[in-house]
Coordinates of C-alpha atoms in Angstrom, one line a residue:
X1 CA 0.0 0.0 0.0
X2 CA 1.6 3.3 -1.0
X3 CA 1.8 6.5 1.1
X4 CA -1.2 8.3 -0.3
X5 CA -3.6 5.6 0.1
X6 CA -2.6 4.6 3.4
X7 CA -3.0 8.0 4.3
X8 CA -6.7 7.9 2.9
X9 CA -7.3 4.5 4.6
X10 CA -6.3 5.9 7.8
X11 CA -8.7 9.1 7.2
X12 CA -12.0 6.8 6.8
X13 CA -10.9 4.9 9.8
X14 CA -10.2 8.6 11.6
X15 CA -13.7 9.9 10.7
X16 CA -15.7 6.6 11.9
X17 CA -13.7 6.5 15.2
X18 CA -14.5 10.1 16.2
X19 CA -18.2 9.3 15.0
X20 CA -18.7 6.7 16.8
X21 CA -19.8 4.5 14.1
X22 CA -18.6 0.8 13.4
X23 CA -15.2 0.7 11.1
X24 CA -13.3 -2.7 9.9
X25 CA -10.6 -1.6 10.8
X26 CA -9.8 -0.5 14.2
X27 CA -6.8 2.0 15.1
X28 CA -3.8 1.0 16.5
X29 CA -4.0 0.5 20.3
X30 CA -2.1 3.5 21.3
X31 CA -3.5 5.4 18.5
X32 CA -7.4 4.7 20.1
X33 CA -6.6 5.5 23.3
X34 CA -5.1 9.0 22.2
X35 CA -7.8 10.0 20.0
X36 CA -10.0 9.0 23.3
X37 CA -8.2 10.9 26.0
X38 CA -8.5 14.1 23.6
X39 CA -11.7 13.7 22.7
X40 CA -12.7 13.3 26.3
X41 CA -10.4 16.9 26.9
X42 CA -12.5 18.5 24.4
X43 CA -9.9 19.6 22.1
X44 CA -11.2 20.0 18.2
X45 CA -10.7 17.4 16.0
X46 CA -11.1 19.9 13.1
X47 CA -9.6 23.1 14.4
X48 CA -6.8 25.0 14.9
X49 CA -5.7 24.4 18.0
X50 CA -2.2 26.3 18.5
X51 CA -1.7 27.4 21.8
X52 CA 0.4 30.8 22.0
X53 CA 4.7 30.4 21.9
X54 CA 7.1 30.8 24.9
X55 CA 8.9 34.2 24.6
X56 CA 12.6 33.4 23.2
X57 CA 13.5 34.7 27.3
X58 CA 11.4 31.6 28.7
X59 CA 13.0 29.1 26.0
X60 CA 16.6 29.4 27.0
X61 CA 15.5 29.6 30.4
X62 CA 14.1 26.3 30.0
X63 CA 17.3 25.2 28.0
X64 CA 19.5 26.0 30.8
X65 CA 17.5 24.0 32.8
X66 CA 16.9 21.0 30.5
X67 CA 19.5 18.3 31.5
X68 CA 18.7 17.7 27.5
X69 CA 21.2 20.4 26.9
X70 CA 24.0 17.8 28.4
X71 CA 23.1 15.5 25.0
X72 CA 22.5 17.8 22.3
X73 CA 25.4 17.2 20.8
X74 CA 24.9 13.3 21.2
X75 CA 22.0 13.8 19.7
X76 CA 22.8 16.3 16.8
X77 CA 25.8 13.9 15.5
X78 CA 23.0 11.2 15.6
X79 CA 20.0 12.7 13.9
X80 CA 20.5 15.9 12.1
X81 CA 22.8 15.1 9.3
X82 CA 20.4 11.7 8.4
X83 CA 17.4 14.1 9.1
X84 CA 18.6 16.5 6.5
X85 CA 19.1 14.0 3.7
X86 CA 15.8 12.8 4.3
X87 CA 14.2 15.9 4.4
X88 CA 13.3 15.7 8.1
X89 CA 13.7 17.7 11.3
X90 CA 14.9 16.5 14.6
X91 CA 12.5 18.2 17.6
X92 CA 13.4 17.7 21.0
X93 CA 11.0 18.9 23.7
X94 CA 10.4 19.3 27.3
X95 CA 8.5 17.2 29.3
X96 CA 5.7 19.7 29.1
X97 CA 5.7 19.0 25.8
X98 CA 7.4 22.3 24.4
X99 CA 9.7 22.7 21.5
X100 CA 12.8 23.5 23.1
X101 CA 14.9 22.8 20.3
X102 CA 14.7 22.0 16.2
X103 CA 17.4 21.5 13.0
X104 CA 17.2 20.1 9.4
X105 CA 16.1 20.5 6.4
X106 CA 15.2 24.4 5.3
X107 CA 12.4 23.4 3.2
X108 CA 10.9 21.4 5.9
X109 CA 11.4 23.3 8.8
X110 CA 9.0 26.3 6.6
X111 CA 6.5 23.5 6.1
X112 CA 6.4 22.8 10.2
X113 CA 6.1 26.7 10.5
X114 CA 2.6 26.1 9.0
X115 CA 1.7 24.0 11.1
X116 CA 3.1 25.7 14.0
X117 CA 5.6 23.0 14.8
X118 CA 8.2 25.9 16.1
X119 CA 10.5 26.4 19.2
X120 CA 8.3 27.3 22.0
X121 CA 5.6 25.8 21.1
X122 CA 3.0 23.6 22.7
X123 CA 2.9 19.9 21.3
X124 CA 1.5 18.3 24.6
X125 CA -1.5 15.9 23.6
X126 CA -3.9 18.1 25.5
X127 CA -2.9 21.0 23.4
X128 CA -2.3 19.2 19.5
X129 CA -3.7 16.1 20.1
X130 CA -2.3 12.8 19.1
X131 CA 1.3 13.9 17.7
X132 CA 5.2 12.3 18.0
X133 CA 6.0 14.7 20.9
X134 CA 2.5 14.5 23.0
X135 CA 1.7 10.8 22.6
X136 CA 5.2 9.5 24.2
X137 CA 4.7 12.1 26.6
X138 CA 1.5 10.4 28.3
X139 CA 2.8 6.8 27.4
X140 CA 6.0 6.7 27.9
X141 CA 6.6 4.6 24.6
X142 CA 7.9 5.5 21.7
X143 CA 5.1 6.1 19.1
X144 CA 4.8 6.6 15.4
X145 CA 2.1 8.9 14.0
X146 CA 1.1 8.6 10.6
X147 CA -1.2 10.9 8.8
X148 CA -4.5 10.6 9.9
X149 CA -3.4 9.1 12.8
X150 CA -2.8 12.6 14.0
X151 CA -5.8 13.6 16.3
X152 CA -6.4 17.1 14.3
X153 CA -6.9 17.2 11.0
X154 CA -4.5 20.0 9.6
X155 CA -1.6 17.6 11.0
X156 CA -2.6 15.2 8.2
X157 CA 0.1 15.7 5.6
X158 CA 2.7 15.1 8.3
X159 CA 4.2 12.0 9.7
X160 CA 6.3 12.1 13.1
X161 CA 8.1 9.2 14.9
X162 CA 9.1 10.2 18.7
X163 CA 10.9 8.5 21.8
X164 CA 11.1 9.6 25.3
X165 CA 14.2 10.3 27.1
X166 CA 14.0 9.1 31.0
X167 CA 16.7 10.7 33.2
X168 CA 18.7 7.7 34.5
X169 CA 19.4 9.5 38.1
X170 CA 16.3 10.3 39.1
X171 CA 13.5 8.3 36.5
X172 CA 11.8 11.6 35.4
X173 CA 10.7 12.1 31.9
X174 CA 12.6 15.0 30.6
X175 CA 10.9 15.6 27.0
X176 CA 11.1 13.2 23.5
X177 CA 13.5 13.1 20.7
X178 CA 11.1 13.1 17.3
X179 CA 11.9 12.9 13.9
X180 CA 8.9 14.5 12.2
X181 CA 8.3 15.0 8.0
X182 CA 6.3 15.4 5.1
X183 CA 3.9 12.5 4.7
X184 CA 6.0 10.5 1.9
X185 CA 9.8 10.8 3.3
X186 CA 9.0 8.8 6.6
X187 CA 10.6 5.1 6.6
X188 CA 9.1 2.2 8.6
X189 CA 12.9 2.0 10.6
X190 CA 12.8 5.7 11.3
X191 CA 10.7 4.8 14.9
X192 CA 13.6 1.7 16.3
X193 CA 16.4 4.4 14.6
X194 CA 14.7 7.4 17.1
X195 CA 14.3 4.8 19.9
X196 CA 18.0 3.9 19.7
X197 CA 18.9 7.5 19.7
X198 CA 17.1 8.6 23.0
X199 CA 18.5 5.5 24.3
X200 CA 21.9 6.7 23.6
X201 CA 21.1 10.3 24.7
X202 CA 20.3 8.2 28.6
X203 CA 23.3 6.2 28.4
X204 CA 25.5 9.6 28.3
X205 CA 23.7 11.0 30.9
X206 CA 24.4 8.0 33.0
X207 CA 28.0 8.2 32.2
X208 CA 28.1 11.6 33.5
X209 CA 25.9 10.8 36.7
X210 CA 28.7 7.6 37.2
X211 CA 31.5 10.7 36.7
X212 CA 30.0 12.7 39.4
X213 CA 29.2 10.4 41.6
X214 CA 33.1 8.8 41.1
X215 CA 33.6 12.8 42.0
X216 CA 31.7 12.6 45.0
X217 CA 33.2 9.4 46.2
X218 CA 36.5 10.5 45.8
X219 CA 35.8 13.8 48.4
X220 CA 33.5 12.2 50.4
X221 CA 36.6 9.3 51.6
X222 CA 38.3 11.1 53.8
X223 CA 35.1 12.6 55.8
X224 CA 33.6 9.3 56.1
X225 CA 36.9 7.7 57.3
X226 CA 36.4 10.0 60.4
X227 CA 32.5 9.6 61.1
X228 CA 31.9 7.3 63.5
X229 CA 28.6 4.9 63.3
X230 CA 26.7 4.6 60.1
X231 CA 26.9 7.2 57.6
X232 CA 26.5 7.5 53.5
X233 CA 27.3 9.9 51.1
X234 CA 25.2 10.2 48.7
X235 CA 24.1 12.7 46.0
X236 CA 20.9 15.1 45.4
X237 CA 19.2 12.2 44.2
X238 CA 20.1 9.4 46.7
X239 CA 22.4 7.8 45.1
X240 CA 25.1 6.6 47.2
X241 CA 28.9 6.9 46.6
X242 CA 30.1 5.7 49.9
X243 CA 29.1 3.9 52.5
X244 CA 30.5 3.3 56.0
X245 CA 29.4 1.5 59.3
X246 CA 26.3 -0.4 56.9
X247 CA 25.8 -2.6 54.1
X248 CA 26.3 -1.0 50.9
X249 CA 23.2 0.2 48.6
X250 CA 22.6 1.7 45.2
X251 CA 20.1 4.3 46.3
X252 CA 18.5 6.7 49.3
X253 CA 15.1 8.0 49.2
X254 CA 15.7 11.4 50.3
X255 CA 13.3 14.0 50.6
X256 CA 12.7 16.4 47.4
X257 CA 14.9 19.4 48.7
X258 CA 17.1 17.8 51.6
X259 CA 18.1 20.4 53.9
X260 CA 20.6 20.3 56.8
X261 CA 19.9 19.1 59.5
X262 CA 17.9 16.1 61.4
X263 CA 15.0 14.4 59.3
X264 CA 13.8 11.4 59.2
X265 CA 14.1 8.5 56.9
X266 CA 11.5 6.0 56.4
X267 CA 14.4 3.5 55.3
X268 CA 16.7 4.5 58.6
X269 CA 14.8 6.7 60.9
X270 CA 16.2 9.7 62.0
X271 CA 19.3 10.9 60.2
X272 CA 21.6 13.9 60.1
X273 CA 22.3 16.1 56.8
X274 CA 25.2 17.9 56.1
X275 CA 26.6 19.4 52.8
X276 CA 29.2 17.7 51.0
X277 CA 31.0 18.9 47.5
X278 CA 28.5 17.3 44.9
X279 CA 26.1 15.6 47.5
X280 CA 25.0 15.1 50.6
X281 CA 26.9 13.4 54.1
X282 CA 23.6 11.7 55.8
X283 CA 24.6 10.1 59.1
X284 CA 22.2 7.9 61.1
X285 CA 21.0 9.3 64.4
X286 CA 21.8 6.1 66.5
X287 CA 20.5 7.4 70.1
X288 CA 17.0 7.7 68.2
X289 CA 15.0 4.8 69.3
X290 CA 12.8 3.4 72.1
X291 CA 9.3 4.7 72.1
X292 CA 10.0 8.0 71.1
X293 CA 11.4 6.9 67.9
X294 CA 8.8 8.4 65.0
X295 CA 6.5 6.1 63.4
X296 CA 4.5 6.4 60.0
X297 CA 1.0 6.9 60.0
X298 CA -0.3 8.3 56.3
X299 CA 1.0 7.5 53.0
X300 CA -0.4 9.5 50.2
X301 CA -0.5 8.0 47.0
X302 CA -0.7 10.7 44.1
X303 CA -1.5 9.2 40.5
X304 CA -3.2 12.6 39.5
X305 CA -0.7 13.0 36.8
X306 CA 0.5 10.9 34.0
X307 CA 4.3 10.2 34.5
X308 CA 4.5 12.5 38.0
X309 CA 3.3 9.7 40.0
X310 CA 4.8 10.2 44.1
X311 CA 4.1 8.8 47.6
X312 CA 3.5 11.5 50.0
X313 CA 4.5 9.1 54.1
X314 CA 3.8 11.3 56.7
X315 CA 4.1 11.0 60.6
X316 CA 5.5 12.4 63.9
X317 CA 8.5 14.0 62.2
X318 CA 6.7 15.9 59.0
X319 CA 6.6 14.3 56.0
X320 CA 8.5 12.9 53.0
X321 CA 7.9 12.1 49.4
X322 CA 9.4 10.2 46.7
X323 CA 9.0 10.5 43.1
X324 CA 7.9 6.6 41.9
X325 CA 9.2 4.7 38.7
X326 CA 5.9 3.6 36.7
X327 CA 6.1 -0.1 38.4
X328 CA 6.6 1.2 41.6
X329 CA 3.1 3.2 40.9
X330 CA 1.4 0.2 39.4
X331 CA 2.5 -2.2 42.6
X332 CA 1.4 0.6 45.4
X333 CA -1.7 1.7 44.0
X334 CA -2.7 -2.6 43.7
X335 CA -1.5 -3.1 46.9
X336 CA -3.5 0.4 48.2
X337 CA -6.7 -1.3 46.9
X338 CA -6.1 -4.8 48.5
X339 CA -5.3 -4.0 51.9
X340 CA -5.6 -7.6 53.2
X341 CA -2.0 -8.2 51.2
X342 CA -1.2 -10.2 48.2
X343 CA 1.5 -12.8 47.9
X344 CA 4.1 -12.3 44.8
X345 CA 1.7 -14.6 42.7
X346 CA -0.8 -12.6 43.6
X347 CA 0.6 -9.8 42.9
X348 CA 2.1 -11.2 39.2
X349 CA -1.2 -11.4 38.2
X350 CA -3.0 -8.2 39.0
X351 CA 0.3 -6.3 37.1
X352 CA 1.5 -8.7 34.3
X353 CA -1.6 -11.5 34.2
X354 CA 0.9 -13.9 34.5
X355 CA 1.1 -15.7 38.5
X356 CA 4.7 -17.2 37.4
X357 CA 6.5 -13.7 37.0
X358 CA 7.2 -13.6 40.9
X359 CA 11.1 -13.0 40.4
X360 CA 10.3 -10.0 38.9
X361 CA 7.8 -8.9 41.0
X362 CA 9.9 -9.7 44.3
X363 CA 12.7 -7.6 42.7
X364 CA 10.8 -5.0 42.5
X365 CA 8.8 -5.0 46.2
X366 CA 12.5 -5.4 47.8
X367 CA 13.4 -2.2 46.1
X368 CA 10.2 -0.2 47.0
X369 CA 11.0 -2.1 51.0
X370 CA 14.4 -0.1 50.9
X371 CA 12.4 2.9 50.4
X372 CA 9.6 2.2 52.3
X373 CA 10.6 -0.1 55.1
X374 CA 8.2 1.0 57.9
X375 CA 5.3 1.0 55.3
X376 CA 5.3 -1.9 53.5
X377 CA 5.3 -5.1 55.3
X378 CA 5.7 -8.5 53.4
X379 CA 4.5 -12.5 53.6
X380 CA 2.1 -11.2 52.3
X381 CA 3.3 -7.9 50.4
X382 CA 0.8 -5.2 52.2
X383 CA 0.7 -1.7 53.3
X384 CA 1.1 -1.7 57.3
X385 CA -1.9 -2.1 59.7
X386 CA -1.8 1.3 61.2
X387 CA -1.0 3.2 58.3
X388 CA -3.7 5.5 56.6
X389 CA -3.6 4.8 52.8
X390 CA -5.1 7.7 50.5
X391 CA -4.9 7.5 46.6
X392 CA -5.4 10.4 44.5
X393 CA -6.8 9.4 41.2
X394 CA -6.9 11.4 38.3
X395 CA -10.1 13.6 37.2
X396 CA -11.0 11.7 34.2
X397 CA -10.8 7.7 35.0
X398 CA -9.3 6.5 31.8
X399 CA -6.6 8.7 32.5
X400 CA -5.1 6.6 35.5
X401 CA -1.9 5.3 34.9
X402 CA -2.1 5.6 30.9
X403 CA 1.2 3.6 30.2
X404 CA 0.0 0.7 31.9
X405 CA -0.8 -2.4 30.6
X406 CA -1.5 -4.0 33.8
X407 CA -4.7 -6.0 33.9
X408 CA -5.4 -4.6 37.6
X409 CA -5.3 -1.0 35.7
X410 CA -7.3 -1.3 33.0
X411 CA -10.1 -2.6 35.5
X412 CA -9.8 0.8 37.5
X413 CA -10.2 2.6 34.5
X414 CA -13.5 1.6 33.8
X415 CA -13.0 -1.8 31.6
X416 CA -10.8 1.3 29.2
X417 CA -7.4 -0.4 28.1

C-alpha cells in the first residue's frame, strides 16, 4: 500500500472512530486511546488548536534548565545530518511537551512553521492532540504517528516518529526526541532508529551521573573515614557513593529538597544532613529509638498525573515524598486497593496477568521495602496495619496510569485499556 492511500485508509478509519460508528478496521491501540483521551479533553478534531509560543527569554530559560542540553550534541551527531538527507527535522521537547529545540532540512522546517511545529511551542497531547511529541509524553513509549493518525486534521500531511528520554538519576521524563516529516519521506525503521537514539542520549547522561558520583566518592573518603557509626554519602538524588558502618546500597530516598539538618528517613529513621561537595553526608542518628522513635501513620499516593506519580508518608517528624518509577506506581496503587495483602503470585497477576513472573515482582517489592521499610510489610506484600492509605486518582478515569498495561489497571479505569 503506498503512502497516499494509506493515508486515505487511515482518514475513513479517523472519521468513523470520532463518530462513533462501526469501522473494519480499528486504530492501532495507542492510536485509540489517544484519539479517546483528547476527545474526552474536548480539544477540536477539526480546528486549529495552536496554543500561543514561549517568549525566546522563557525558551533558554528552559534550555538552561533541560538536563537535555548535556546531549544535544549526542543527539545532533546522531539525527540531524540523516534528518537533513531525508528531508526531516529533529524536535526535542520538554516534558511539558514544548519545542525547546529543532534543526534540518530548510524546506521542511517552513513547512512545520505552517503548522506551527516551532520552538516554544505547545505539542503536549492536550494541546495538538495525538502527535510524536504528545503521545510519548502520556505513554511513555515511543510512538509513530502517521497521517490521519494525527488527532487534528490540519496535521494530516505530516508523519512524526518520537521516543522519550527518561533521566537515569532520578527516573523523570525529561521531554522526546522526534523525527517529524512530510507525509511520503517517513521510513518504517525511522521509529527503532529514534528509539535507539534517546537510548543513547540516557546512556551519556548515565555516564556523566557515574562521573559525578566517582567525583563525589573520591571527596567524600576522607570525611567518612572520620565519622563514627553509620553514615553514606550520597548525591541530590540518593544515590550513594560511599558507604561506611552499613551494608552497601545503590540508592537513598531522600526527601525532594534535603536540607541540613535532622529528618527522618523511612528506610533508617532519623538521620543527620550535612553538605558535602557534589552531594550530601547523611549520618544515622543512633540514640533515636525506644518509644519515642517516629512512626509512620499516612501514606499519600498521588497518580493525578501521568508520568509524575509520588508517595507523599507522613508521621510524627513531618513528612517525606518520593518520586515513583511507573512499576513502583502500578505495585502501590494494587496493593493500596487490596489491603488484606497479596503474595508475589498474587501480585504477578494483577500487574503482568501472569502468577509465574514472581522473580520479577519480588525484585521490584524489595526495592520499594528499601524505600519504604516502615510502610510496606511483606508474607504477604501489604501496606502496614496502622498506616492511613489515600490514593489520588486522576479527574477523568481513563486517565489513571495511561502507560499501563497491567490488567489490575485497565479494570480501574473503567473496563478502558
Amino acid at each position: 500500500m503506498d503512502a497516499q492511500e494509506a493515508a486515505r485508509l487511515l482518514k475513513r478509519v479517523r472519521a468513523a472512530t470520532l463518530a462513533g460508528e462501526h469501522s473494519k478496521i480499528a486504530p492501532r491501540t495507542e492510536i485509540g486511546e489517544s484519539w479517546r483521551r483528547a476527545l474526552s479533553s474536548g480539544l477540536d478534531p477539526d480546528g486549529d488548536n495552536r496554543a500561543g509560543l514561549l517568549s525566546l527569554a522563557e525558551v533558554e530559560r528552559r534550555r538552561r534548565r533541560s538536563p537535555l542540553a548535556e546531549v544535544l550534541p549526542v543527539l545532533r551527531d546522531a539525527l540531524v545530518s540523516v534528518a537533513d538527507a531525508a528531508q526531516h527535522i529533529m524536535v526535542v521537547s520538554d516534558a511539558e511537551g514544548r519545542l525547546l529545540w529543532r534543526e534540518g532540512h530548510p524546506s521542511v522546517l517552513k513547512l512545520a512553521d505552517t503548522l506551527g511545529f516551532e520552538v516554544g511551542a505547545d505539542w503536549s497531547e492536550a494541546a495538538a492532540g495525538t502527535n510524536g511529541v504528545g503521545t510519548p509524553l502520556v505513554t511513555g513509549r515511543p510512538v509513530q504517528v502517521y497521517s490521519a493518525e494525527h488527532f487534528v486534521a490540519s496535521h494530516h500531511t505530516w508523519t512524526c516518529a518520537g521516543a522519550p528520554v527518561v533521566d537515569p538519576r532520578d527516573g523523570q521524563l525529561l521531554g522526546v526526541v522526534d523525527i517529524s516529516g512530510p507525509l511520503g519521506t517517513m521510513h518504517p525503521a525511522t521509529l527503532s532508529f529514534v528509539t535507539s537514539v534517546a537510548r543513547l542520549a540516557a546512556a551519556e547522561l548515565r555516564n556523566r551521573h557515574f562521573a559525578a558520583l566517582e567525583r563525589l566518592r573520591t571527596s567524600a573518603a576522607p570525611v567518612l573515614c572520620r565519622v563514627g557509626g553509620r553514615a553514606l554519602a550520597v548525591d541530590d538524588n540518593g544515590w550513594v557513593a560511599a558507604v561506611t558502618g552499613m551494608p552497601p546500597t545503590d540508592r537513598l530516598a531522600l526527601p525532594k529538597e534535603p536540607r541540613a539538618g535532622r529528618v527522618w528517613l523511612p528506610s533508617l529513621g532519623m538521620c543527620a544532613i550535612e553538605p558535602l561537595p557534589g552531594g550530601r553526608l547523611v549520618r544515622v542518628c543512633e540514640e533515636a529509638g525506644g518509644a519515642d522513635t517516629p512512626t509512620a501513620r499516612r501514606v499519600v499516593l498521588d497518580l493525578g498525573r501521568p508520568r509524575r506519580c509520588s508517595v507523599t508518608v507522613s508521621g510524627d517528624a513531618g513528612s517525606w515524598t518520593q518520586e515513583l518509577s511507573p512499576r513502583h506506581a502500578e505495585l502501590l496503587f494494587v496493593l493500596a486497593l487490596n489491603r488484606e495483602g497479596l503474595s508475589a503470585a498474587q501480585l504477578a497477576r494483577h500487574i503482568f496477568a501472569d502468577p509465574t513472573r514472581t522473580v520479577t515482582v519480588r525484585a521490584e517489592m524489595s526495592r520499594l521495602r528499601r524505600h519504604l521499610a516502615e510502610v510496606l510489610a511483606h508474607r504477604p506484600y501489604r501496606f502496614s496495619e496502622d498506616i492511613q492509605v489515600e490514593v489520588v486518582r486522576p479527574e477523568h478515569a481513563a486517565d489513571l496510569l495511561p502507560h499501563s498495561l497491567s490488567p489490575a489497571i485497565a479494570r480501574a479505569r473503567g473496563g478502558h485499556s
